[in-house]
mmCIF file of C-alpha atoms and ligand atoms in Angstrom:
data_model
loop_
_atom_site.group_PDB
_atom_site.id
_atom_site.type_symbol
_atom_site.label_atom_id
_atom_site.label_comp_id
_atom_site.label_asym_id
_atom_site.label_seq_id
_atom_site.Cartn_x
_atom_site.Cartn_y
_atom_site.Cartn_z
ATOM 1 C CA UNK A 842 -53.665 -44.568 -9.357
ATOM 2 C CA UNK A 843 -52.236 -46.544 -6.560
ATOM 3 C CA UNK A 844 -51.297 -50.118 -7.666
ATOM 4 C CA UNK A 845 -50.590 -51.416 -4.216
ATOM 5 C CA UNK A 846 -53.162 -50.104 -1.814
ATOM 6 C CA UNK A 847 -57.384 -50.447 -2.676
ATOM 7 C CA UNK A 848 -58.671 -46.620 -1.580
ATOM 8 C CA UNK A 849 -62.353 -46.679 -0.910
ATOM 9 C CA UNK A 850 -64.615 -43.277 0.285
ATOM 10 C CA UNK A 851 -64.636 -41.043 1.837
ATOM 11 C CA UNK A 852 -67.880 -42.512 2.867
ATOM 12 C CA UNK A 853 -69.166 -40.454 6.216
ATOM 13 C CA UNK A 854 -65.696 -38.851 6.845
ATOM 14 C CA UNK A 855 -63.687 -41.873 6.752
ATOM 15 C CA UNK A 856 -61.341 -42.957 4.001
ATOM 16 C CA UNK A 857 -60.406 -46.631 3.955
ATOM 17 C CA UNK A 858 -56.900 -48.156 2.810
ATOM 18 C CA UNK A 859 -56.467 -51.197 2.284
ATOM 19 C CA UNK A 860 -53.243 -52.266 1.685
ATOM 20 C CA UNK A 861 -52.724 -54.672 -1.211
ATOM 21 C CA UNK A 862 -49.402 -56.774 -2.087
ATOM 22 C CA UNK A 863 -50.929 -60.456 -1.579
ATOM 23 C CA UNK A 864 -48.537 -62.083 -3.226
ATOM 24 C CA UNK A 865 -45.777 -61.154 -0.848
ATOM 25 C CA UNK A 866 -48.367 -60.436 2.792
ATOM 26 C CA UNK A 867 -48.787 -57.039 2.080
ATOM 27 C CA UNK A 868 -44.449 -56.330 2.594
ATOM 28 C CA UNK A 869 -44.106 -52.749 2.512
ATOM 29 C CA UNK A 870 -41.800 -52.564 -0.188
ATOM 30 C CA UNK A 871 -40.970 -48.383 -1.717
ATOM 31 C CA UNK A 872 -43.771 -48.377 -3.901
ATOM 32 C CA UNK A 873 -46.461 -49.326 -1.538
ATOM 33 C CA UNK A 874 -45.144 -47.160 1.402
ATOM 34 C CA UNK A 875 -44.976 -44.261 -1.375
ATOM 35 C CA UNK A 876 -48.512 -44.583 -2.512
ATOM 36 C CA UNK A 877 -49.893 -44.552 0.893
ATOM 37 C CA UNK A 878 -47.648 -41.279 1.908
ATOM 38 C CA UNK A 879 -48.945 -39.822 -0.963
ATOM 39 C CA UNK A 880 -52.142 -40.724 -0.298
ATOM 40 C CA UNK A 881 -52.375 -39.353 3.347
ATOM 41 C CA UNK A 882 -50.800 -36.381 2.026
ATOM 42 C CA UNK A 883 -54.136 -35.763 0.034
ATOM 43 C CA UNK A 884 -56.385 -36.732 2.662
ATOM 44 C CA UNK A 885 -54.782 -34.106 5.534
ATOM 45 C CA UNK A 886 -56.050 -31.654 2.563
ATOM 46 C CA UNK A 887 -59.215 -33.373 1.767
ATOM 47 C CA UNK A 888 -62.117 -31.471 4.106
ATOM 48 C CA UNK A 889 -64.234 -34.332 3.360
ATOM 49 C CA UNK A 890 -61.934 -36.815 5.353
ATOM 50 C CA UNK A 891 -62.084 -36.286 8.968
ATOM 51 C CA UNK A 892 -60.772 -39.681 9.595
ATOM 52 C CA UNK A 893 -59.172 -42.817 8.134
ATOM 53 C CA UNK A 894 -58.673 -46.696 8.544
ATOM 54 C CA UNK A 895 -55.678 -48.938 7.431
ATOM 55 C CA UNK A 896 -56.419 -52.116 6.707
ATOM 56 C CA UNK A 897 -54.505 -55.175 5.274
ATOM 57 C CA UNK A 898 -56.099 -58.801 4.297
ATOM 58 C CA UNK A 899 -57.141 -61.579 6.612
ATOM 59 C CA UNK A 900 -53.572 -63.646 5.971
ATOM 60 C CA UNK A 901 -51.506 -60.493 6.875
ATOM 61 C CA UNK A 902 -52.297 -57.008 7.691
ATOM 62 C CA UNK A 903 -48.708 -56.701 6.204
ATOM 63 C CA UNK A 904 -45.349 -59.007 7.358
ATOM 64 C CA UNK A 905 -42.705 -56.162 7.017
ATOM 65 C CA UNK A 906 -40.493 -54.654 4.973
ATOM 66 C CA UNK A 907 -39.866 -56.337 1.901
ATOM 67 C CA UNK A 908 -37.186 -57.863 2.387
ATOM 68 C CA UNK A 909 -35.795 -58.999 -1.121
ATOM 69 C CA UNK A 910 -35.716 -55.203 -1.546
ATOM 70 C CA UNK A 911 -33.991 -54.588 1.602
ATOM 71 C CA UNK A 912 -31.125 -57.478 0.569
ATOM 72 C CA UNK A 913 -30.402 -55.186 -2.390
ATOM 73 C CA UNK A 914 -29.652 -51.694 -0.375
ATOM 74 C CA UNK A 915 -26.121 -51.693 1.147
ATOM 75 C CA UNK A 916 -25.304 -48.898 4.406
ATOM 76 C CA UNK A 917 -25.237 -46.114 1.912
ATOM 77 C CA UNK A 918 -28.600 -47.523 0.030
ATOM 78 C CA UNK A 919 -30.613 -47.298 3.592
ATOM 79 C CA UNK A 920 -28.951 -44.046 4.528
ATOM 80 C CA UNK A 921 -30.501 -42.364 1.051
ATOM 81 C CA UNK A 922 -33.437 -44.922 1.764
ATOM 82 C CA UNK A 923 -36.710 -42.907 0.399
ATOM 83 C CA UNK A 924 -38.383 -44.383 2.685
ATOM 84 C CA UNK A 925 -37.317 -42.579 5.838
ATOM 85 C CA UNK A 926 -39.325 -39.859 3.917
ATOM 86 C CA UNK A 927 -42.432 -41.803 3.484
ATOM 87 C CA UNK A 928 -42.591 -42.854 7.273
ATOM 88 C CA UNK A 929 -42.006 -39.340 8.129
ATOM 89 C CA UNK A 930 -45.003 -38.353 6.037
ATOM 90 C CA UNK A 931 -47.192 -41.138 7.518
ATOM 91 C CA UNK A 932 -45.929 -39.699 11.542
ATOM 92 C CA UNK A 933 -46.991 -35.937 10.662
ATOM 93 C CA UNK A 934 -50.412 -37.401 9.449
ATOM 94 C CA UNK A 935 -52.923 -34.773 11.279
ATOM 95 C CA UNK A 936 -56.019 -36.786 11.505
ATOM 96 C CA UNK A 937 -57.205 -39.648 13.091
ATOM 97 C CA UNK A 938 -56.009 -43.081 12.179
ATOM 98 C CA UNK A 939 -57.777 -46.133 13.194
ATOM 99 C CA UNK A 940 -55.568 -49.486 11.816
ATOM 100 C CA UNK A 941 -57.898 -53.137 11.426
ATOM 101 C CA UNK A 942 -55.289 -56.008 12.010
ATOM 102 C CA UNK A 943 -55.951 -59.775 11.340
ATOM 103 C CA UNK A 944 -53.018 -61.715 10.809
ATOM 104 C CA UNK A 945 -49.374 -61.089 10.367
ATOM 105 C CA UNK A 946 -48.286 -57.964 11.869
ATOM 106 C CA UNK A 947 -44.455 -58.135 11.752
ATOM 107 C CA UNK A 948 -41.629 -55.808 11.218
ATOM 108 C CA UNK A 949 -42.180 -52.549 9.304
ATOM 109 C CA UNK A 950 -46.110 -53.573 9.941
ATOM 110 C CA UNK A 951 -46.104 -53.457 12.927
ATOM 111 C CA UNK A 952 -44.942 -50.142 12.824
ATOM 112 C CA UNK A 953 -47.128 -49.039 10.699
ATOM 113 C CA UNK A 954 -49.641 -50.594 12.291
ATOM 114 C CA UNK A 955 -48.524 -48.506 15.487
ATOM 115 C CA UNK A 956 -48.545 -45.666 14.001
ATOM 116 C CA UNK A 957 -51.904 -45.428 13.952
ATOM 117 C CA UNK A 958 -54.049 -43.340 17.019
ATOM 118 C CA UNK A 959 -56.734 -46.983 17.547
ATOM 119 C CA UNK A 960 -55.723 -50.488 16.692
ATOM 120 C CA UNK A 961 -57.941 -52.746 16.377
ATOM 121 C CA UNK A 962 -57.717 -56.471 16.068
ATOM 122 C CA UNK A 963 -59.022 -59.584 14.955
ATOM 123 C CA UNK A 964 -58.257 -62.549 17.829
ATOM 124 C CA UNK A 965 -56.032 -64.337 15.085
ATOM 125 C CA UNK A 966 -53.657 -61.135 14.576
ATOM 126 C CA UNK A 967 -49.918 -62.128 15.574
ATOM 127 C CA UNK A 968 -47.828 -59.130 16.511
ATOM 128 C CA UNK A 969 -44.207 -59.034 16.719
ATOM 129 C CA UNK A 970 -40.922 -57.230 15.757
ATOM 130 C CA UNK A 971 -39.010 -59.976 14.351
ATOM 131 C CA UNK A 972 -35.572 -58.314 12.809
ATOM 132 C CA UNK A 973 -33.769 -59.497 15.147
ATOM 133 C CA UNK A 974 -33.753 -63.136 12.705
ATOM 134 C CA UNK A 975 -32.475 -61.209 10.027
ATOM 135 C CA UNK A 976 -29.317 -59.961 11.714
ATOM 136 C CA UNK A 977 -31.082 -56.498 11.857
ATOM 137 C CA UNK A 978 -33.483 -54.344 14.526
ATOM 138 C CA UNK A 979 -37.322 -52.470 13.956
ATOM 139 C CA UNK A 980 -36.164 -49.206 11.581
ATOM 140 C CA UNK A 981 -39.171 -47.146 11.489
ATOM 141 C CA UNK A 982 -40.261 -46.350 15.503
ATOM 142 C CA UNK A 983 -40.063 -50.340 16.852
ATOM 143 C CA UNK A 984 -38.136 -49.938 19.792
ATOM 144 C CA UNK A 985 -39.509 -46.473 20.836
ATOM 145 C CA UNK A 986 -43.380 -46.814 20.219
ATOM 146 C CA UNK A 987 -43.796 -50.366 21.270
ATOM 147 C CA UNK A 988 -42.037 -49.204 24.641
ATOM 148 C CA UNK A 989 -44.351 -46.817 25.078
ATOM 149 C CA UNK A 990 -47.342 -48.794 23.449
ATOM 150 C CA UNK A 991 -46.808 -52.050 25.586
ATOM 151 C CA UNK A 992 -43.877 -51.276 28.298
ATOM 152 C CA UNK A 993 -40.244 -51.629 28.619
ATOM 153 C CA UNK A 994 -40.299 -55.630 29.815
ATOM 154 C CA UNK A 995 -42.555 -56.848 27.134
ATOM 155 C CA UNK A 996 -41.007 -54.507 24.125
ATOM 156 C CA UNK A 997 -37.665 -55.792 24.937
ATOM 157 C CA UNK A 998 -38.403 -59.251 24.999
ATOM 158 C CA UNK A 999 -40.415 -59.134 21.681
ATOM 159 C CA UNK A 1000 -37.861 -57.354 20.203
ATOM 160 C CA UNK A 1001 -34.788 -59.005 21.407
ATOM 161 C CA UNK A 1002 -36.276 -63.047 21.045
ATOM 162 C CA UNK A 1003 -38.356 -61.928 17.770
ATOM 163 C CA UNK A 1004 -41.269 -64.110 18.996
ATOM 164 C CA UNK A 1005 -44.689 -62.409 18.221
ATOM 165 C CA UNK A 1006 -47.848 -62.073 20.334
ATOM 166 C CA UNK A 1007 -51.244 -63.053 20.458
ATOM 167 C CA UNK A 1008 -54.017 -60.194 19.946
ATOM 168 C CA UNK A 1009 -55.344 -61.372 23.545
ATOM 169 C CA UNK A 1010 -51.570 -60.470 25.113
ATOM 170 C CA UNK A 1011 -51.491 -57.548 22.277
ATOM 171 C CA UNK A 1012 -55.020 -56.241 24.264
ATOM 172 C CA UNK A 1013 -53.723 -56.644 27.978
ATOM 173 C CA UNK A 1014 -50.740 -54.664 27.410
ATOM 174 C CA UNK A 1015 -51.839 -51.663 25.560
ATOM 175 C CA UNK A 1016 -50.690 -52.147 22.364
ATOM 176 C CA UNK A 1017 -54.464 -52.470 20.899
ATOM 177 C CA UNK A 1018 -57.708 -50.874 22.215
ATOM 178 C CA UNK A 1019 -60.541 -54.154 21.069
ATOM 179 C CA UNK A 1020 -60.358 -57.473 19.835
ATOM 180 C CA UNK A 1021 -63.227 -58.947 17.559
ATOM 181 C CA UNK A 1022 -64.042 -62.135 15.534
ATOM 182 C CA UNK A 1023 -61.387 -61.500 12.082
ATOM 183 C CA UNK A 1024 -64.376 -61.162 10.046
ATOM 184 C CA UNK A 1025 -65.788 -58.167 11.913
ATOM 185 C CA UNK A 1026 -62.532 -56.377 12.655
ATOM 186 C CA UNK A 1027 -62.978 -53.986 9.163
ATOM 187 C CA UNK A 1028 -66.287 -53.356 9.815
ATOM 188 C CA UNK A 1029 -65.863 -51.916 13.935
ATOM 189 C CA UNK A 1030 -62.633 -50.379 13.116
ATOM 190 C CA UNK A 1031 -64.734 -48.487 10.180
ATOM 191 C CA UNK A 1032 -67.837 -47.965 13.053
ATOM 192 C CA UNK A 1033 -65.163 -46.458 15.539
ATOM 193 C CA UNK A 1034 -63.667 -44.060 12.580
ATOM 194 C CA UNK A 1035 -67.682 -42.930 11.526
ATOM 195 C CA UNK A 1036 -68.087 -42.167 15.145
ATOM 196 C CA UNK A 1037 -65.029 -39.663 15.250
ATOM 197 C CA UNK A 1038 -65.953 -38.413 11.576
ATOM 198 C CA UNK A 1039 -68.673 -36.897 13.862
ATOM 199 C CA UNK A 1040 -67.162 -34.763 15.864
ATOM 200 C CA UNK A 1041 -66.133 -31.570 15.839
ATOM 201 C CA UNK A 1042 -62.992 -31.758 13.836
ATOM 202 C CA UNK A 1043 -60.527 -28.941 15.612
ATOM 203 C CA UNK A 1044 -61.830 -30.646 18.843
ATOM 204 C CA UNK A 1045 -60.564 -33.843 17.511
ATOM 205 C CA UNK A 1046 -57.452 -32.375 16.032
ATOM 206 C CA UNK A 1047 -56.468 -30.972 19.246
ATOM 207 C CA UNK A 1048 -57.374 -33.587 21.495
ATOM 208 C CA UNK A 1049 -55.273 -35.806 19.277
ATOM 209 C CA UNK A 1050 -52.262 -33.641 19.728
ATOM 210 C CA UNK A 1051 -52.439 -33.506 23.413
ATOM 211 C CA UNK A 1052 -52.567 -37.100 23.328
ATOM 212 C CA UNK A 1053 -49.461 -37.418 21.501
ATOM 213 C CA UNK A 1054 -47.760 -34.911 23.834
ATOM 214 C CA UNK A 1055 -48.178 -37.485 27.005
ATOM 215 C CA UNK A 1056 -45.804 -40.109 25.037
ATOM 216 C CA UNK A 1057 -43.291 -37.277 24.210
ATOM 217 C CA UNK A 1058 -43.167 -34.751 26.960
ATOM 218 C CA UNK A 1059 -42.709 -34.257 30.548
ATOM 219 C CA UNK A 1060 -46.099 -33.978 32.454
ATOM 220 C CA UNK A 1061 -46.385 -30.405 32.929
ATOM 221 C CA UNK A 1062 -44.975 -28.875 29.688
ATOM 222 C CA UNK A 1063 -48.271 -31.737 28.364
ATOM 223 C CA UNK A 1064 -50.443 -29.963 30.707
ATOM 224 C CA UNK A 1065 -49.606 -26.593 29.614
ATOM 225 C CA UNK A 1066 -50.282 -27.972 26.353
ATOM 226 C CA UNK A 1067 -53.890 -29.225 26.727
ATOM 227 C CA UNK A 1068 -55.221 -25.989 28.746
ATOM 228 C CA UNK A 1069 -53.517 -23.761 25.943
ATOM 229 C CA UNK A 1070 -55.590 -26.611 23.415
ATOM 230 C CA UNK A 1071 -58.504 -26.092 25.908
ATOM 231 C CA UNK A 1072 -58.841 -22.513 25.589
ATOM 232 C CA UNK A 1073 -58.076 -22.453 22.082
ATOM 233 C CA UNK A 1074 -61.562 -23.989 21.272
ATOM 234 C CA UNK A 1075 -63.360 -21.651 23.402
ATOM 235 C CA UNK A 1076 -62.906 -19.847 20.040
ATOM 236 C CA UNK A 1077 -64.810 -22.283 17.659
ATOM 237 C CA UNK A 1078 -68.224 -21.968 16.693
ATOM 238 C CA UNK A 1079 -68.469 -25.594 16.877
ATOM 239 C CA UNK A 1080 -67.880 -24.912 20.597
ATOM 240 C CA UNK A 1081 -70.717 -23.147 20.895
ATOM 241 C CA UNK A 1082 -72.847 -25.962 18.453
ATOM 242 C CA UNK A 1083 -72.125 -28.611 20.919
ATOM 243 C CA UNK A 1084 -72.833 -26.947 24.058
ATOM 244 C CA UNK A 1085 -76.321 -25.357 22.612
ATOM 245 C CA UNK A 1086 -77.197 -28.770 20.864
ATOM 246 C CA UNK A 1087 -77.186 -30.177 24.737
ATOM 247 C CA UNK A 1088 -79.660 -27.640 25.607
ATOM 248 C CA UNK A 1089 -81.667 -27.960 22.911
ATOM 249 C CA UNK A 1090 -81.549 -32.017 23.368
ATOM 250 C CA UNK A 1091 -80.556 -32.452 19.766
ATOM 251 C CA UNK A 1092 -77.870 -34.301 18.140
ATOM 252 C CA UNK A 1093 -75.002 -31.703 17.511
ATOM 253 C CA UNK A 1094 -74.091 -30.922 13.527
ATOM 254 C CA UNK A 1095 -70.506 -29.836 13.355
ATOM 255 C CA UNK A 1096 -69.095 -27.794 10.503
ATOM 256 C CA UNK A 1097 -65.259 -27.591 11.049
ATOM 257 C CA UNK A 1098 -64.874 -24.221 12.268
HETATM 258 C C1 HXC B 796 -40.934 -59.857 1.279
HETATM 259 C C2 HXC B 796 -42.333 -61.507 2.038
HETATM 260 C C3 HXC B 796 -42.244 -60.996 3.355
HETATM 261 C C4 HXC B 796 -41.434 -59.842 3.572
HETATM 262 C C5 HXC B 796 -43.524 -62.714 3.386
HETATM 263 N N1 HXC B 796 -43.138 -62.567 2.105
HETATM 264 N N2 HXC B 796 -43.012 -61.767 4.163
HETATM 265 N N3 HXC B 796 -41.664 -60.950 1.019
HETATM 266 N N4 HXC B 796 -40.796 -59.316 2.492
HETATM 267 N N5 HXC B 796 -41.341 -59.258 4.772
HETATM 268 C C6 HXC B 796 -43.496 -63.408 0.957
HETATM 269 C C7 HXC B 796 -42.817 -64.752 0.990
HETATM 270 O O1 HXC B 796 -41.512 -64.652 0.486
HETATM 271 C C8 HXC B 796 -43.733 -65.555 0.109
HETATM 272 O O2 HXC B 796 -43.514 -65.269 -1.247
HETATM 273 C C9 HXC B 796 -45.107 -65.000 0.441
HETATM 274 O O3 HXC B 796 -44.888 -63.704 1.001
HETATM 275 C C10 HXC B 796 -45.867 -65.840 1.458
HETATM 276 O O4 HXC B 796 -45.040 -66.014 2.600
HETATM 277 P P1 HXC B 796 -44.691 -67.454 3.214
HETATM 278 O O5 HXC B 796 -43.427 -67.300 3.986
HETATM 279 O O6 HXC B 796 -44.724 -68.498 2.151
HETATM 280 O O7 HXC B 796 -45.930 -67.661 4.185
HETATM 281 P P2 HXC B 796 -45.968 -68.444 5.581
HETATM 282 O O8 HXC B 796 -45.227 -69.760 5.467
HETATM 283 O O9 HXC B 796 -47.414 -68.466 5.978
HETATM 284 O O10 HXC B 796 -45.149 -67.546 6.597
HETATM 285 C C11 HXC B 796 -45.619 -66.244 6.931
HETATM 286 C C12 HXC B 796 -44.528 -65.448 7.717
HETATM 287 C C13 HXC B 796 -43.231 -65.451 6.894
HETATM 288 C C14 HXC B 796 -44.300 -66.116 9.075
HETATM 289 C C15 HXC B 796 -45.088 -64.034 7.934
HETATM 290 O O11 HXC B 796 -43.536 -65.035 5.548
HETATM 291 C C16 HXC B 796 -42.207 -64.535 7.441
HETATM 292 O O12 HXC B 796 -41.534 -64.862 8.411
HETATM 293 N N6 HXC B 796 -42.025 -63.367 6.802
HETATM 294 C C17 HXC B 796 -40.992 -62.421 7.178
HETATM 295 C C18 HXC B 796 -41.391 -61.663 8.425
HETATM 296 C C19 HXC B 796 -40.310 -60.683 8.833
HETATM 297 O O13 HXC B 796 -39.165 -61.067 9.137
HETATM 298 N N7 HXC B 796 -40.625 -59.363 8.873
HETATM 299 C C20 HXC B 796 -39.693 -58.329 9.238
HETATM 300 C C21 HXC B 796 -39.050 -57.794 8.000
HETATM 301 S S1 HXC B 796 -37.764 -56.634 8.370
HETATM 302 P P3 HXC B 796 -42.660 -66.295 -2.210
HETATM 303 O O14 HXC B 796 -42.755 -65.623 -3.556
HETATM 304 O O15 HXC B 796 -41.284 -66.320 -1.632
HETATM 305 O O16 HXC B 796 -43.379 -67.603 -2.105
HETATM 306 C C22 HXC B 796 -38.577 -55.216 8.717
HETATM 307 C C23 HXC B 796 -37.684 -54.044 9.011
HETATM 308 C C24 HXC B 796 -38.461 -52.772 9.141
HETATM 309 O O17 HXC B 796 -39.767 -55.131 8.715
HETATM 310 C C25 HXC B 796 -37.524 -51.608 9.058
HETATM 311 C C26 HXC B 796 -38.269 -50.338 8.675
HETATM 312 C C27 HXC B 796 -37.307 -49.177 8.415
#
């Protein structure tokens, strides 16, 4: 049993995390970043789970890295750091992620936080990358996926002054999809994962994939990849269940394969 993360479902596909240090705003300290790999690592296996939401608490969706464990690791401590293999775990994750943010989102949470495939926020959530204070820089995917999430102007000042955003700035650059009151962000970030847990899972799975490959490829070699992706679910019966449930004027029941 997880002692630092609340696991609820799956209910309709979707699994919900919610992550659970409140004493210390949700830090991702070993323990908790463990428990959540491990946890994903059950769901990619889990049929029943088509797609899942990270969540934190209205203070702090989490505020980073714990840092009085950090103080105690020296150069060789973070170069044997276990933790390299639980964010590695969390990256290879296969199915959709959709993360509800309201409050802190700093550090190691926002990059957590940006790992995920939706974000969705509440209009009080503060993002930022604030290592720089500490002497130190974002660990876990900072500077690479908040270029790519927001743009190289706005990354590098965030990163380089430490200052955080608002979720309205957050929303105008890209970095999250919707903004919503703080007390409603669970519940549409939930709605938006139930709508996914809908569809036809391979479709989904692929999609997702050829979504990644825009942030890491060149344009045509991501091209190549979507037709291939394309064609491949010619194949699927689900195919064949969508396209005959929009003759038929029905709502289309997908099974997976
Ligand atoms: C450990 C933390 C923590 C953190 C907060 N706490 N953030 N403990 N690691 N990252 C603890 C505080 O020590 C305190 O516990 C309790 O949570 C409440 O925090 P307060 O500071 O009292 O709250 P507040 O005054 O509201 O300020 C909130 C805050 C501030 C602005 C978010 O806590 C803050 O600046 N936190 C650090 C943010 C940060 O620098 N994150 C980046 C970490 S480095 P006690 O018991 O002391 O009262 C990182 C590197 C990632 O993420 C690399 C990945 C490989």
């Amino acid at each position: 049993m997880p002692n630092h993360l609340i696991i609820e479902g799956p209910e309709r596909g979707v699994l919900r995390i919610t992550l659970h240090r409140p004493e210390a705003l949700n830090a991702l300290n070993t323990a908790l970043l463990g428990e959540l790999a491990e946890t994903l690592t059950g769901a990619q296996d889990d049929n029943q789970v088509r797609a899942v939401v990270i969540t934190g608490s209205q203070r702090a969706f989490a505020a980073g890295a714990d840092i009085k464990e950090m103080a105690e690791r020296d150069l060789v401590g973070i170069l044997e750091d276990p933790r390299q293999r639980h964010w590695a775990t969390i990256a290879r994750f296969n199915k959709p992620i959709v993360a509800a943010v309201n409050g802190f989102c700093l550090g190691g949470g926002c990059e957590l936080a940006m790992h995920a495939d939706i974000l969705i926020a509440g209009e009080d959530a503060r993002f930022g990358q604030p290592e720089i204070n500490l002497g130190i820089m974002p660990g876990a995917g900072g500077t690479q996926r908040l270029v790519r999430a927001v743009g190289k102007a706005l990354a590098t000042q965030m990163v380089l002054t430490g200052e955080p955003i608002s979720a309205r700035r957050a929303l105008e650059a890209g970095l999250i999809s919707e903004i919503t009151q703080p007390e409603l962000t669970l519940e549409r970030a939930v709605a938006v994962a139930e709508t996914i847990a809908t569809k036809a899972p391979l479709a989904v799975r692929l999609a997702r994939e050829a979504l990644h490959k825009a942030e890491d490829t060149d344009l045509a070699t991501g091209l190549r990849f979507e037709r291939h992706a394309f064609t491949l679910l010619a194949g699927t019966r689900d195919r064949e269940e969508g396209i005959r449930a929009f003759q038929e004027k029905r709502p289309a029941t997908f099974s997976g394969h």
